[in-house]
mmCIF file of C-alpha atoms in Angstrom:
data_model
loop_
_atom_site.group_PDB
_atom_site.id
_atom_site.type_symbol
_atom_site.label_atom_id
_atom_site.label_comp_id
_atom_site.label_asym_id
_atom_site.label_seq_id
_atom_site.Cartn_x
_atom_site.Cartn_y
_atom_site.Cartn_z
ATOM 1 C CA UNK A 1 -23.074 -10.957 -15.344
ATOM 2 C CA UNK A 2 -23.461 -10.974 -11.466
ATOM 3 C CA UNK A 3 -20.629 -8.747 -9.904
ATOM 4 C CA UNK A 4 -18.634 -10.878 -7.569
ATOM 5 C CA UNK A 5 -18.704 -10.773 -3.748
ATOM 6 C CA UNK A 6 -15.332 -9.968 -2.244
ATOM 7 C CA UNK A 7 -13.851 -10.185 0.562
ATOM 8 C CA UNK A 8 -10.839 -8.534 1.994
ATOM 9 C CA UNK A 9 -8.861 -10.105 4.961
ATOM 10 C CA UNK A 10 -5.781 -8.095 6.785
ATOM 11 C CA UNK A 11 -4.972 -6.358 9.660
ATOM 12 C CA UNK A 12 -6.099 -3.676 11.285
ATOM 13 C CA UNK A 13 -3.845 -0.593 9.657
ATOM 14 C CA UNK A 14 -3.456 1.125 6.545
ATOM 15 C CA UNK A 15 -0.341 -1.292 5.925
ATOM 16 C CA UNK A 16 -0.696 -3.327 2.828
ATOM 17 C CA UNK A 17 -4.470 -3.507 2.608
ATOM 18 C CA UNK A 18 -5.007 -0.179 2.211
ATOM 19 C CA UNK A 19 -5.079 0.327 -1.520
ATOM 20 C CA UNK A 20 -7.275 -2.534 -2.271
ATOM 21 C CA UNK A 21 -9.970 -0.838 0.251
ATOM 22 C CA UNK A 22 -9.383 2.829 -1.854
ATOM 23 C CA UNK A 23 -9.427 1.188 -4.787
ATOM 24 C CA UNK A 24 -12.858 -0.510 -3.796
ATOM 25 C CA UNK A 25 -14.257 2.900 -2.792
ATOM 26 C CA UNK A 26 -12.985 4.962 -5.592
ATOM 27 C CA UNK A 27 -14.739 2.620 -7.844
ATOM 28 C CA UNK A 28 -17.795 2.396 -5.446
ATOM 29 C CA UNK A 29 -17.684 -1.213 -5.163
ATOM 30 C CA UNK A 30 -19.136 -3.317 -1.723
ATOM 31 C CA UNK A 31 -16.561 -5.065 0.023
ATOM 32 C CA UNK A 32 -16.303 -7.090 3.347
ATOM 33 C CA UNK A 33 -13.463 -5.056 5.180
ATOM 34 C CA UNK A 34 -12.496 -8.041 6.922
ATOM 35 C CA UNK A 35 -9.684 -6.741 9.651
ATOM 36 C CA UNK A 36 -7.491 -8.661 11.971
ATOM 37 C CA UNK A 37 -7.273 -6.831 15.413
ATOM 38 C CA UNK A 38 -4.215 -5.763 15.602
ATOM 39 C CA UNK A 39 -4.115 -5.774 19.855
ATOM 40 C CA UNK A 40 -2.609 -7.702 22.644
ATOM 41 C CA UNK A 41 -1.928 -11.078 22.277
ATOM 42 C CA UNK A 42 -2.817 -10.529 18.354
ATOM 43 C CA UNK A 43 0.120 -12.858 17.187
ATOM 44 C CA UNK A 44 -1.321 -15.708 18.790
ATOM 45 C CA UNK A 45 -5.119 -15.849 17.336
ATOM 46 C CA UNK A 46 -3.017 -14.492 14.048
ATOM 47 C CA UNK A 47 -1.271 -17.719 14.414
ATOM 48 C CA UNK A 48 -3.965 -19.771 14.329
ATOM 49 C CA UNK A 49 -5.158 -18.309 11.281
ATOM 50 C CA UNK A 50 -1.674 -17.809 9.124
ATOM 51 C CA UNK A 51 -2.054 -21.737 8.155
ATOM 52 C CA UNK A 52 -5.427 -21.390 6.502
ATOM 53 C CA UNK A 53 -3.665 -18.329 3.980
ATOM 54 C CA UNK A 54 -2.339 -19.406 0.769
ATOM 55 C CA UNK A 55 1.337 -18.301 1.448
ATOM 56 C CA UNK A 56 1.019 -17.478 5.175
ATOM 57 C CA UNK A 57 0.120 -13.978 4.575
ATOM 58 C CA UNK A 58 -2.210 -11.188 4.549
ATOM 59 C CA UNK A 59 -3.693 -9.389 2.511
ATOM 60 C CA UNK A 60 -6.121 -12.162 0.842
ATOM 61 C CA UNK A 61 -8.567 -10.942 -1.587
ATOM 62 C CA UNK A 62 -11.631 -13.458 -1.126
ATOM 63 C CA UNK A 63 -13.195 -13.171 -4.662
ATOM 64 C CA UNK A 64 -16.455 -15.435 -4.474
ATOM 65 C CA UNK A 65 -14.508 -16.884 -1.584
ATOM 66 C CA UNK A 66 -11.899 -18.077 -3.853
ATOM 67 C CA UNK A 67 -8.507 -16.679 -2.392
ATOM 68 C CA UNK A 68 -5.959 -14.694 -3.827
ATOM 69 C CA UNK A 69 -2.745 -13.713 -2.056
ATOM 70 C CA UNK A 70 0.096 -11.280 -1.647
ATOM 71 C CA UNK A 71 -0.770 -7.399 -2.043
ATOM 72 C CA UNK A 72 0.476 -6.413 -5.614
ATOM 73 C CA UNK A 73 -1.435 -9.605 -7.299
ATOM 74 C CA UNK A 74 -4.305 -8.180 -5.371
ATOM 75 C CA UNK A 75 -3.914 -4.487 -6.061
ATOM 76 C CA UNK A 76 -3.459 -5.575 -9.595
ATOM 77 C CA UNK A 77 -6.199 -7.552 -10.194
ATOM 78 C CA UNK A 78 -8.476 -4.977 -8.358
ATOM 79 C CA UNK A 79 -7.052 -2.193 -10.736
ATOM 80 C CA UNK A 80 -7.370 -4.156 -13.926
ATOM 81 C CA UNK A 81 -11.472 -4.819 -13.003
ATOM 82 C CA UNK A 82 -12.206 -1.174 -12.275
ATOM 83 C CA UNK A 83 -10.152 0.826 -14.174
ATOM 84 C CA UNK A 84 -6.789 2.310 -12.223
ATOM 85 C CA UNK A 85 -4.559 0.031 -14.312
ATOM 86 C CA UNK A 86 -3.082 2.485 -17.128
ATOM 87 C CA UNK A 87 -4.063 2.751 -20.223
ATOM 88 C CA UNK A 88 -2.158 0.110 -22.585
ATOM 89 C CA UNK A 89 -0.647 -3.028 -21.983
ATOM 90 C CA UNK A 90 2.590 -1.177 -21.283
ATOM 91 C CA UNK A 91 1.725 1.497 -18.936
ATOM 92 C CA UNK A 92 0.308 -1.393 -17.369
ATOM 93 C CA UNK A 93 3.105 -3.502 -16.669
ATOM 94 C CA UNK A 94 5.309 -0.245 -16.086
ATOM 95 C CA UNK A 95 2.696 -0.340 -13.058
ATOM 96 C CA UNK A 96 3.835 -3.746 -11.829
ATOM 97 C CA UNK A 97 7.351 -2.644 -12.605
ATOM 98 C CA UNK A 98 7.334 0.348 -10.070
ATOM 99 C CA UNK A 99 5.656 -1.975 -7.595
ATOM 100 C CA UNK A 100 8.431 -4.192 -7.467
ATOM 101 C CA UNK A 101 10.790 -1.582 -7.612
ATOM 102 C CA UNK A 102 8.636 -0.312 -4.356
ATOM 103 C CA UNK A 103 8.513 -3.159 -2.517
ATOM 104 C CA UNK A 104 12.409 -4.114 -2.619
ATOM 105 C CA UNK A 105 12.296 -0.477 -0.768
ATOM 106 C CA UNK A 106 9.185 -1.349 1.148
ATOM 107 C CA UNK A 107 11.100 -4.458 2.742
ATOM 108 C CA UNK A 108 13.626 -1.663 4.440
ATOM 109 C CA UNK A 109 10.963 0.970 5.652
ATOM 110 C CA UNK A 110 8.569 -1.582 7.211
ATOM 111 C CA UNK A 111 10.344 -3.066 10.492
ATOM 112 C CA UNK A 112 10.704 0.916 11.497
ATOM 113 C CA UNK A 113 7.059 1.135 10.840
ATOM 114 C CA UNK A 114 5.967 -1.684 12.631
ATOM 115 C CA UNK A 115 7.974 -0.858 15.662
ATOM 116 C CA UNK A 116 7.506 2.673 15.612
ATOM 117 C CA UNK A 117 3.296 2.024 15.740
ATOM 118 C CA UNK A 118 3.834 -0.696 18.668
ATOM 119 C CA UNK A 119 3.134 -3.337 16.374
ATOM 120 C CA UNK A 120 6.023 -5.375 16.998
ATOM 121 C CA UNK A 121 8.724 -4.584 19.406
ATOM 122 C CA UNK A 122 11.629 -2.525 19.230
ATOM 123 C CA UNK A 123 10.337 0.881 19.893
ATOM 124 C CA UNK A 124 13.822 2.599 19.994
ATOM 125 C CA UNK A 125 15.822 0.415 17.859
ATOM 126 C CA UNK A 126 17.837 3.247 16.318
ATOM 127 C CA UNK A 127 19.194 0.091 13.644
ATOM 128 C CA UNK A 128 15.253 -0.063 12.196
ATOM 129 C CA UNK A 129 15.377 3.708 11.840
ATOM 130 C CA UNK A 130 18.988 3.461 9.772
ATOM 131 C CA UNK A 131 17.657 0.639 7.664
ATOM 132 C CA UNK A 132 14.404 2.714 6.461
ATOM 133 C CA UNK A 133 16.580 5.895 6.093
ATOM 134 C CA UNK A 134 19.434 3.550 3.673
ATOM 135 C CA UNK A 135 16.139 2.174 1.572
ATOM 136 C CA UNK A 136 15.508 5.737 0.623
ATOM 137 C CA UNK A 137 18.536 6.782 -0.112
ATOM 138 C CA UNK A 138 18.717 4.104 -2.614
ATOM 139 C CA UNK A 139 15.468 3.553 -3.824
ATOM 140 C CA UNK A 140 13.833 7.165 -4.329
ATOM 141 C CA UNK A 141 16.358 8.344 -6.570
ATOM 142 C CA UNK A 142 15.389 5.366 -8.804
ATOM 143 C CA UNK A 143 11.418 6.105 -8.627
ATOM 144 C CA UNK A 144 11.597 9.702 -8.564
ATOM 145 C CA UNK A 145 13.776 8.884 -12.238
ATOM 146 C CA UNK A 146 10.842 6.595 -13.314
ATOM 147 C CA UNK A 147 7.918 8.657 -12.651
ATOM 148 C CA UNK A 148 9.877 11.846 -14.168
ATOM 149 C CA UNK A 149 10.278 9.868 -17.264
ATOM 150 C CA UNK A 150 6.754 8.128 -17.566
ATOM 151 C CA UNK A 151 4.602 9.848 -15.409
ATOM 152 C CA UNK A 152 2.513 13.197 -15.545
ATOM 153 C CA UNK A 153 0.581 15.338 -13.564
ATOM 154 C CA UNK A 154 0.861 13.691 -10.304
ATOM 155 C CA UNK A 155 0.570 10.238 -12.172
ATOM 156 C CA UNK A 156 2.966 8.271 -11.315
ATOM 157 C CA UNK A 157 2.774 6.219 -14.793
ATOM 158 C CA UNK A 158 0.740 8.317 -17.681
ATOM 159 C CA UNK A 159 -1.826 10.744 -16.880
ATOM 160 C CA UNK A 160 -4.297 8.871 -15.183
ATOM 161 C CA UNK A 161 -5.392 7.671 -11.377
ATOM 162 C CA UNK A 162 -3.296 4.236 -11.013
ATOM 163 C CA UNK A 163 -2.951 1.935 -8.119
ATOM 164 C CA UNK A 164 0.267 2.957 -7.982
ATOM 165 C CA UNK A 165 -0.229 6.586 -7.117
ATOM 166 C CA UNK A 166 -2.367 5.190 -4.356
ATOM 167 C CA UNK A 167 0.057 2.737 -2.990
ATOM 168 C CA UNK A 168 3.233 5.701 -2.989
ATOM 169 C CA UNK A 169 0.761 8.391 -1.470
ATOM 170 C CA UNK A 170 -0.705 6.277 1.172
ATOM 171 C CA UNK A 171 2.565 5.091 2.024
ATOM 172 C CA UNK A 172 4.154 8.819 2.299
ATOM 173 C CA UNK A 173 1.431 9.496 4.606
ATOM 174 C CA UNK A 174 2.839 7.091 6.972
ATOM 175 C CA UNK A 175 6.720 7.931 6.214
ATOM 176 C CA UNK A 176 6.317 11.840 6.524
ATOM 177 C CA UNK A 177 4.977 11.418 10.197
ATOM 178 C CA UNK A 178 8.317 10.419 10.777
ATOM 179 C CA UNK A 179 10.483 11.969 8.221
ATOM 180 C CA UNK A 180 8.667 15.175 7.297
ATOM 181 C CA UNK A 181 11.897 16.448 4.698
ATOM 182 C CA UNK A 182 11.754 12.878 2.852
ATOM 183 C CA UNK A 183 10.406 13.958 -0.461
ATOM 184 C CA UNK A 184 12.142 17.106 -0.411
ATOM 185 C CA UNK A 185 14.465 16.324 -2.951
ATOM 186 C CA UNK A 186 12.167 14.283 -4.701
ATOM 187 C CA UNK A 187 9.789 16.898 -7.171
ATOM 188 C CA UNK A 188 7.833 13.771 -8.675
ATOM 189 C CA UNK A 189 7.504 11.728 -5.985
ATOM 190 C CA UNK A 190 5.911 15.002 -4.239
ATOM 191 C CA UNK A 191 3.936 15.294 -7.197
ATOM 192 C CA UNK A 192 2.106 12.023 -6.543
ATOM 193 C CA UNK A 193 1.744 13.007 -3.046
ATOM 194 C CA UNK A 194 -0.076 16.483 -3.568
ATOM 195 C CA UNK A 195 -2.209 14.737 -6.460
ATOM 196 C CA UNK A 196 -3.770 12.443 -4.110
ATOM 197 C CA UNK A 197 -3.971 15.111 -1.136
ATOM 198 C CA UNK A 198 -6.287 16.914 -3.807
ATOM 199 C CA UNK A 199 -8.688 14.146 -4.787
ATOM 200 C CA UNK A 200 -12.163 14.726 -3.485
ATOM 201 C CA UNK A 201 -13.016 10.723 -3.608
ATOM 202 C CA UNK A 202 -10.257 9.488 -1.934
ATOM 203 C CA UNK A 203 -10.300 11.925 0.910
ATOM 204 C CA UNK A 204 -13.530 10.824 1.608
ATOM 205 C CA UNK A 205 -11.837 7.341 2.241
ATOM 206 C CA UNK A 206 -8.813 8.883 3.997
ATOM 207 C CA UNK A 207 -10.329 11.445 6.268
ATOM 208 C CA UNK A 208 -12.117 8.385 8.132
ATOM 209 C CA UNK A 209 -9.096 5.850 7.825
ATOM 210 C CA UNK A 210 -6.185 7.695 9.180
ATOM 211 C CA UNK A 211 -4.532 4.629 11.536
ATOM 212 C CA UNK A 212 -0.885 5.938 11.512
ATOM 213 C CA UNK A 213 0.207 3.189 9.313
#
């Protein structure tokens, strides 16, 4: 069978495109890194283009131009075709699990993080900062629990690399920039961290895609 051509639109950060492009290097897979610029005036040509996305959105995964939306259907998908998705049907969905779990928190942390990298206003807005601080107060205790009790070995869910491991990691890379105690009490979540710090194929991704977010 002919491997597919794919395409991956977003913006210019690390954001919520990120683990779809380590996911396409780790498995050494060609992509079209398709990125929005992310610079003045950006919200108006992004305006002209949010119409033409199936739900308004970015990341779309162009898969022999056929598009699929919204990040965790793509990091899924992606996962499932090259291997990072577990290894049963139920690690599996423990995967998607955690990545809801994640992005109920994710919806708190990101206004700080946009604001905080100039992306949208609101540089100072002390509010954002409170709001990302209350999301992990209330969500870390619950995925620290959840990667205690299924993960091992820096795997967030059974003992292999997931998409999961690279969608926490990449994402403490941006939070500790700004909260440098944050996993402190958090052993597993750490865990996950230091695994991917380690990995000789994925730094070769990160060391030349460090945007701060």
């Amino acid at each position: 069978s002919v491997m597919p051509t794919y395409k991956l639109t977003y913006f210019n950060v690390r954001g919520l495109g990120e683990v779809a492009r380590q996911l396409f290097h780790l498995s050494g897979t060609p992509f079209e890194d398709d990125r929005i610029p992310v610079s003045d005036g950006w919200r108006d040509s992004w305006r002209k283009m949010k119409h033409t996305m199936p739900f308004g959105t970015v990341p779309v995964l162009y898969v022999d131009g056929k598009p699929l939306p919204t990040s965790c259907a793509i990091n899924h998908y992606l996962a499932k075709q090259f291997g990072f998705s577990g290894e049963s049907a139920y690690e599996e969905t423990l995967l998607i699990a955690l990545a809801d779990q994640w992005m109920d928190y994710f919806v708190e942390a990101r206004p700080f993080l946009l604001s905080t990298n100039g992306i949208l206003p609101g540089k100072d807005d002390d509010k954002l900062k409170e709001k990302l601080e209350a999301g992990m107060a209330k969500h870390f205790p619950l995925m620290e629990n959840f990667v205690k009790e299924h993960g091992s070995g820096g795997h967030s869910v059974g003992s292999s690399l997931t998409w999961i491991d690279l969608l926490l990691s990449d994402h403490f890379r941006s939070l500790l920039r700004h909260f440098p105690d944050a996993l402190s009490p958090y052993p597993h979540l750490s865990g996950v961290k230091d695994m991917a710090a380690t990995h000789p194929k994925l730094n070769e991704w990160r060391n030349n895609h460090d945007e701060p977010f």
